[in-house]
CSV table of C-alpha atoms in Angstrom, one decimal:
chain,number,residue,atom,x,y,z
P,534,UNK,CA,115.8,221.2,133.3
P,535,UNK,CA,114.6,224.0,131.1
P,536,UNK,CA,111.3,224.1,129.2
P,537,UNK,CA,112.1,222.9,126.4
P,538,UNK,CA,113.5,219.7,127.3
P,539,UNK,CA,110.9,219.3,130.0
P,540,UNK,CA,108.2,219.1,126.6
P,541,UNK,CA,110.7,216.8,124.9
P,542,UNK,CA,110.9,214.9,127.6
P,543,UNK,CA,107.3,214.8,127.6
P,544,UNK,CA,107.4,213.6,124.3
P,545,UNK,CA,109.8,210.7,124.9
P,546,UNK,CA,108.2,209.7,127.6
P,547,UNK,CA,104.9,209.3,125.4
P,548,UNK,CA,106.8,208.0,122.8
P,549,UNK,CA,107.7,204.9,125.0
P,550,UNK,CA,104.4,204.3,126.3
P,551,UNK,CA,103.0,203.5,123.0
P,552,UNK,CA,105.9,201.4,122.2
P,553,UNK,CA,105.0,199.3,125.7
P,554,UNK,CA,101.3,198.8,124.1
P,555,UNK,CA,102.7,196.4,121.0
P,556,UNK,CA,103.0,194.1,123.2
P,557,UNK,CA,99.5,194.0,124.3
P,558,UNK,CA,98.3,193.7,121.0
P,559,UNK,CA,96.9,190.0,121.4
P,560,UNK,CA,94.2,187.7,121.0
P,561,UNK,CA,91.8,190.2,122.9
P,562,UNK,CA,92.3,192.8,120.4
P,563,UNK,CA,91.4,190.3,117.7
P,564,UNK,CA,88.2,189.6,119.3
P,565,UNK,CA,87.3,193.4,119.4
P,566,UNK,CA,87.4,194.1,115.8
P,567,UNK,CA,86.0,191.0,115.0
P,568,UNK,CA,83.1,191.7,117.5
P,569,UNK,CA,82.8,195.7,115.8
P,570,UNK,CA,82.9,193.8,112.5
P,571,UNK,CA,80.2,191.9,113.8
P,572,UNK,CA,78.6,193.9,115.0
P,573,UNK,CA,74.9,194.7,113.7
P,574,UNK,CA,73.7,198.0,115.1
P,575,UNK,CA,76.7,200.7,116.2
P,576,UNK,CA,79.7,201.4,118.2
P,577,UNK,CA,78.8,203.1,121.3
P,578,UNK,CA,81.8,204.6,122.8
P,579,UNK,CA,81.6,206.0,126.3
P,580,UNK,CA,84.4,207.3,129.2
P,581,UNK,CA,84.1,210.0,132.0
P,582,UNK,CA,86.6,212.4,132.2
P,583,UNK,CA,89.3,212.9,129.9
P,584,UNK,CA,88.4,209.4,128.7
P,585,UNK,CA,85.7,210.3,127.7
P,586,UNK,CA,87.3,212.7,126.0
P,587,UNK,CA,89.3,210.4,124.2
P,588,UNK,CA,86.7,208.0,123.6
P,589,UNK,CA,84.9,211.3,121.7
P,590,UNK,CA,87.7,210.9,118.9
P,591,UNK,CA,88.0,207.9,119.0
P,592,UNK,CA,83.6,206.4,118.2
P,593,UNK,CA,84.9,209.9,115.1
P,594,UNK,CA,87.6,208.0,114.0
P,595,UNK,CA,85.3,205.0,114.0
P,596,UNK,CA,82.8,206.8,112.3
P,597,UNK,CA,84.4,208.7,109.6
P,598,UNK,CA,85.9,204.8,108.5
P,599,UNK,CA,83.1,202.8,107.9
P,600,UNK,CA,81.9,201.8,110.9
P,601,UNK,CA,79.2,203.4,112.9
P,602,UNK,CA,79.9,205.0,116.1
P,603,UNK,CA,78.9,207.3,118.6
P,604,UNK,CA,80.0,208.7,121.9
P,605,UNK,CA,77.7,208.9,124.9
P,606,UNK,CA,78.7,210.2,128.7
P,607,UNK,CA,77.7,207.7,131.2
P,608,UNK,CA,76.1,210.0,132.8
P,609,UNK,CA,73.6,210.9,130.5
P,610,UNK,CA,72.6,207.8,130.3
P,611,UNK,CA,70.8,208.2,134.5
P,612,UNK,CA,68.5,210.7,132.7
P,613,UNK,CA,66.3,209.2,129.5
P,614,UNK,CA,69.9,208.5,126.7
P,615,UNK,CA,70.3,204.6,127.7
P,616,UNK,CA,66.8,204.7,125.2
P,617,UNK,CA,69.4,205.2,121.7
P,618,UNK,CA,71.8,201.4,122.8
P,619,UNK,CA,70.1,198.2,121.2
P,620,UNK,CA,70.6,195.1,121.1
P,621,UNK,CA,73.1,194.2,118.5
P,622,UNK,CA,75.2,197.2,119.8
P,623,UNK,CA,78.6,196.9,121.0
P,624,UNK,CA,80.4,199.0,123.9
P,625,UNK,CA,83.9,200.4,124.3
P,626,UNK,CA,84.0,201.3,127.7
P,627,UNK,CA,86.8,203.4,128.6
P,628,UNK,CA,88.5,204.3,132.0
P,629,UNK,CA,92.1,204.8,133.1
P,630,UNK,CA,91.6,202.7,136.8
P,631,UNK,CA,88.7,200.5,135.4
P,632,UNK,CA,87.1,201.3,139.0
P,633,UNK,CA,85.4,204.6,137.8
P,634,UNK,CA,81.8,205.1,139.6
P,635,UNK,CA,79.9,207.0,137.1
P,636,UNK,CA,81.3,204.1,134.6
P,637,UNK,CA,80.7,201.1,136.9
P,638,UNK,CA,76.9,202.0,137.6
P,639,UNK,CA,76.3,202.1,133.0
P,640,UNK,CA,77.6,198.6,133.4
P,641,UNK,CA,75.1,196.2,134.9
P,642,UNK,CA,72.8,198.2,132.5
P,643,UNK,CA,75.1,197.3,128.9
P,644,UNK,CA,75.3,193.6,130.8
P,645,UNK,CA,71.4,193.6,131.1
P,646,UNK,CA,70.6,194.6,127.6
P,647,UNK,CA,73.4,192.0,127.1
P,648,UNK,CA,75.2,194.0,125.2
P,649,UNK,CA,78.7,193.3,124.6
P,650,UNK,CA,81.2,195.2,125.4
P,651,UNK,CA,85.0,195.6,124.8
P,652,UNK,CA,87.1,197.7,128.2
P,653,UNK,CA,90.3,199.3,127.5
P,654,UNK,CA,91.7,199.8,130.7
P,655,UNK,CA,95.3,200.5,132.4
P,656,UNK,CA,94.1,197.9,134.7
P,657,UNK,CA,93.5,194.7,134.3
P,658,UNK,CA,92.4,193.9,137.9
P,659,UNK,CA,89.8,195.9,137.5
P,660,UNK,CA,85.9,195.6,137.8
P,661,UNK,CA,86.2,196.9,134.2
P,662,UNK,CA,88.1,194.5,133.3
P,663,UNK,CA,86.0,191.8,134.7
P,664,UNK,CA,82.8,192.1,133.3
P,665,UNK,CA,84.0,193.0,130.1
P,666,UNK,CA,83.3,190.5,127.4
P,667,UNK,CA,86.6,191.4,126.3
P,668,UNK,CA,89.6,193.6,127.2
P,669,UNK,CA,92.1,196.0,126.2
P,670,UNK,CA,95.2,196.5,128.9
P,671,UNK,CA,96.4,200.5,128.0
P,672,UNK,CA,98.2,200.5,130.7
P,673,UNK,CA,101.2,202.8,131.0
P,674,UNK,CA,104.2,202.7,133.4
P,675,UNK,CA,104.1,206.0,134.2
P,676,UNK,CA,102.6,209.5,133.0
P,677,UNK,CA,104.8,212.5,131.0
P,678,UNK,CA,103.2,214.5,133.8
P,679,UNK,CA,106.3,214.7,136.4
P,680,UNK,CA,104.0,214.8,139.3
P,681,UNK,CA,103.0,211.7,137.7
P,682,UNK,CA,98.7,212.6,138.0
P,683,UNK,CA,98.0,214.5,135.1
P,684,UNK,CA,96.2,211.9,132.3
P,685,UNK,CA,99.2,212.3,129.7
P,686,UNK,CA,100.8,208.9,128.9
P,687,UNK,CA,97.8,206.9,129.5
P,688,UNK,CA,94.9,209.0,127.4
P,689,UNK,CA,97.9,209.1,124.3
P,690,UNK,CA,98.7,204.9,124.8
P,691,UNK,CA,94.3,204.9,124.5
P,692,UNK,CA,94.1,207.2,121.8
P,693,UNK,CA,96.8,204.9,120.1
P,694,UNK,CA,94.5,201.6,121.2
P,695,UNK,CA,91.3,203.2,119.2
P,696,UNK,CA,93.4,203.8,116.3
P,697,UNK,CA,94.8,201.1,116.1
P,698,UNK,CA,91.1,199.2,116.5
P,699,UNK,CA,89.8,201.8,113.7
P,700,UNK,CA,92.8,200.5,111.4
P,701,UNK,CA,92.5,196.9,111.6
P,702,UNK,CA,88.6,197.3,110.3
P,703,UNK,CA,89.1,199.1,107.8
P,704,UNK,CA,92.0,196.7,106.5
P,705,UNK,CA,89.2,193.9,107.3
P,706,UNK,CA,86.1,195.9,105.8
P,707,UNK,CA,88.6,196.8,102.5
P,708,UNK,CA,87.5,201.1,102.8
P,709,UNK,CA,89.2,202.8,99.6
P,710,UNK,CA,89.8,206.0,99.6
P,711,UNK,CA,86.5,206.8,97.4
P,712,UNK,CA,84.3,205.9,101.1
P,713,UNK,CA,86.8,207.7,103.0
P,714,UNK,CA,84.9,210.1,100.9
P,715,UNK,CA,81.7,209.4,101.2
P,716,UNK,CA,81.6,210.3,104.8
P,717,UNK,CA,83.8,213.5,104.0
P,718,UNK,CA,82.1,215.4,101.2
P,719,UNK,CA,83.1,218.7,102.2
P,720,UNK,CA,86.9,218.2,102.8
P,721,UNK,CA,89.8,218.9,100.2
P,722,UNK,CA,90.3,214.3,99.5
P,723,UNK,CA,86.0,214.4,99.7
P,724,UNK,CA,86.0,216.4,96.8
P,725,UNK,CA,88.9,215.5,95.0
P,726,UNK,CA,87.5,211.6,94.9
P,727,UNK,CA,83.6,213.1,94.0
P,728,UNK,CA,83.7,215.2,91.3
P,729,UNK,CA,84.0,214.2,87.8
P,730,UNK,CA,85.2,216.1,84.5
P,731,UNK,CA,81.7,217.8,83.4
P,732,UNK,CA,81.7,219.3,86.9
P,733,UNK,CA,85.1,221.2,86.0
P,734,UNK,CA,85.8,220.4,82.0
P,735,UNK,CA,85.8,224.0,80.6
P,736,UNK,CA,82.8,223.7,77.5
P,737,UNK,CA,83.2,227.4,75.9
P,738,UNK,CA,85.9,228.7,74.0
P,739,UNK,CA,87.8,225.7,72.8
P,740,UNK,CA,90.7,225.7,70.5
P,741,UNK,CA,88.9,223.4,67.7
P,742,UNK,CA,90.1,223.6,63.9
P,743,UNK,CA,89.4,220.7,61.3
P,744,UNK,CA,92.0,218.1,60.2
P,745,UNK,CA,93.0,220.4,56.8
P,746,UNK,CA,93.0,223.9,59.2
P,747,UNK,CA,96.7,225.2,58.4
P,748,UNK,CA,99.7,224.8,61.0
P,749,UNK,CA,100.2,229.1,61.0
P,750,UNK,CA,96.0,229.6,61.6
P,751,UNK,CA,96.3,226.5,63.9
P,752,UNK,CA,99.0,228.3,65.9
P,753,UNK,CA,96.4,231.7,66.8
P,754,UNK,CA,93.4,230.1,67.2
P,755,UNK,CA,95.6,227.9,69.8
P,756,UNK,CA,97.4,231.6,71.8
P,757,UNK,CA,94.1,232.8,71.9
P,758,UNK,CA,92.9,229.7,74.3
P,759,UNK,CA,95.9,230.1,76.1
P,760,UNK,CA,95.7,226.1,77.1
P,761,UNK,CA,99.0,224.9,75.1
P,762,UNK,CA,96.8,222.4,73.4
P,763,UNK,CA,94.9,222.5,70.3
P,764,UNK,CA,92.1,220.0,68.7
P,765,UNK,CA,91.1,218.8,65.8
P,766,UNK,CA,87.4,218.0,65.2
P,767,UNK,CA,84.6,217.1,62.2
P,768,UNK,CA,81.3,217.1,62.6
P,769,UNK,CA,81.9,217.4,66.2
P,770,UNK,CA,84.0,214.5,66.8
P,771,UNK,CA,87.4,214.4,68.0
P,772,UNK,CA,89.6,213.6,65.3
P,773,UNK,CA,93.3,214.7,67.1
P,774,UNK,CA,95.2,216.8,69.1
P,775,UNK,CA,98.4,219.1,68.8
P,776,UNK,CA,100.4,220.6,71.6
P,777,UNK,CA,102.7,223.3,71.5
P,778,UNK,CA,105.4,221.1,71.1
P,779,UNK,CA,104.2,219.3,68.8
P,780,UNK,CA,104.1,223.0,66.7
P,781,UNK,CA,107.9,223.6,67.8
P,782,UNK,CA,109.6,220.1,66.4
P,783,UNK,CA,107.5,220.7,63.3
P,784,UNK,CA,109.1,224.5,62.7
P,785,UNK,CA,112.7,222.6,63.5
P,786,UNK,CA,112.2,220.4,61.9
P,787,UNK,CA,110.8,221.6,58.3
P,788,UNK,CA,111.8,224.8,58.9
P,789,UNK,CA,110.3,227.1,56.1
P,790,UNK,CA,107.9,224.3,54.6
P,791,UNK,CA,106.3,224.7,58.4
P,792,UNK,CA,103.7,226.8,56.7
P,793,UNK,CA,102.8,224.2,54.1
P,794,UNK,CA,101.5,221.8,56.5
P,795,UNK,CA,98.1,221.5,57.9
P,796,UNK,CA,96.8,219.7,61.0
P,797,UNK,CA,96.4,216.4,59.9
P,798,UNK,CA,100.2,216.3,59.5
P,799,UNK,CA,101.3,216.2,63.6
P,800,UNK,CA,98.1,216.1,65.4
P,801,UNK,CA,98.0,212.6,67.5
P,802,UNK,CA,95.1,210.7,65.8
P,803,UNK,CA,94.5,208.9,69.1
P,804,UNK,CA,95.2,211.2,71.6
P,805,UNK,CA,94.1,209.7,75.9
P,806,UNK,CA,90.7,211.1,76.7
P,807,UNK,CA,88.4,211.0,79.1
P,808,UNK,CA,84.5,210.5,79.5
P,809,UNK,CA,82.5,213.3,81.7
P,810,UNK,CA,81.6,210.9,83.9
P,811,UNK,CA,85.4,210.2,84.6
P,812,UNK,CA,86.1,211.4,88.3
P,813,UNK,CA,89.9,213.2,89.1
P,814,UNK,CA,91.9,211.1,91.0
P,815,UNK,CA,91.6,209.4,87.8
P,816,UNK,CA,92.2,211.8,85.3
P,817,UNK,CA,95.4,213.2,87.5
P,818,UNK,CA,96.5,209.5,87.2
P,819,UNK,CA,96.5,209.7,83.4
P,820,UNK,CA,97.8,213.1,83.8
P,821,UNK,CA,101.4,212.3,85.8
P,822,UNK,CA,101.4,208.8,83.8
P,823,UNK,CA,101.6,210.3,80.5
P,824,UNK,CA,103.2,213.5,81.5
P,825,UNK,CA,100.2,215.0,79.4
P,826,UNK,CA,98.7,218.3,80.4
P,827,UNK,CA,94.9,218.7,78.7
P,828,UNK,CA,92.7,215.9,77.9
P,829,UNK,CA,89.5,215.9,76.1
P,830,UNK,CA,86.2,214.5,77.1
P,831,UNK,CA,84.6,213.4,74.6
P,832,UNK,CA,81.3,211.0,75.2
P,833,UNK,CA,80.2,206.8,74.0
P,834,UNK,CA,80.2,208.6,70.5
P,835,UNK,CA,83.5,210.4,70.5
P,836,UNK,CA,81.8,213.6,70.2
P,837,UNK,CA,83.3,216.2,72.3
P,838,UNK,CA,81.9,217.3,75.1
P,839,UNK,CA,85.0,219.8,76.4
P,840,UNK,CA,88.8,220.0,77.8
P,841,UNK,CA,89.9,219.1,81.2
P,842,UNK,CA,93.5,220.4,81.6
P,843,UNK,CA,95.8,221.0,85.6
P,844,UNK,CA,94.9,223.8,86.1
P,845,UNK,CA,91.2,222.4,86.6
P,846,UNK,CA,91.4,219.1,88.5
P,847,UNK,CA,93.0,221.4,90.7
P,848,UNK,CA,89.8,221.2,93.2
């Protein structure tokens, strides 16, 4: 086989391992999800070696999707870290063989504290399976490794099972995008979900005029603002809105008579608006659904505060 063919075969083997995992999602999976859903404390994930690396990823995924969770190395427990565990926690213990010595020495401590254990292993006959409150079988037929030694398919299957638990918990909790943003405030999604109109709206050099302003003058004001929209106000209150498209249609309709008309003759009197606390994601939906590029930002009394356009919403 060529180098490329070995790579393709590895992916095929791991994909097959994942598909074989589906029938193993049974009542024990339901029990595991319910245990974590009812958990009053933390979900503590543990494992040694490659299982530990996978466990750390599972813990991070759980924590970022609404389930308080962290990873602990069982070796550290023997040196004082047992204190992080309290009654009300749930432990996810991961071992492909289910017979890892360091992990098995950790299990009696957890049982003594009456902390339930969700075991994840490829060996249903293992000691880990025996002492687990519920057991998730992540066994694979073979590793993607040509020697069938290096953890490859088995770690992929374990990671997928962890993701399956996290997704099921998200559904049970009705976890929403805004919840995700609170756990990821520094990411792009967090910015979009937490940023409001007042955070990005344009306040200065707005294209403002009165309804009685001649259209010839309105064109000049709009050209300086360069947002393709002009806003009609009276005593600071929003009265209407005109766009470059409105101007073009008016010229086509009135021809030479265009210059005898005012903003009042073509403005939209009840344009779409948003409040200062409106989230950017909602503003983007309004713009997309109504095929508009600019939205005035107003307070509860209709006082114009600023404008947002599609460029300022690209946080």
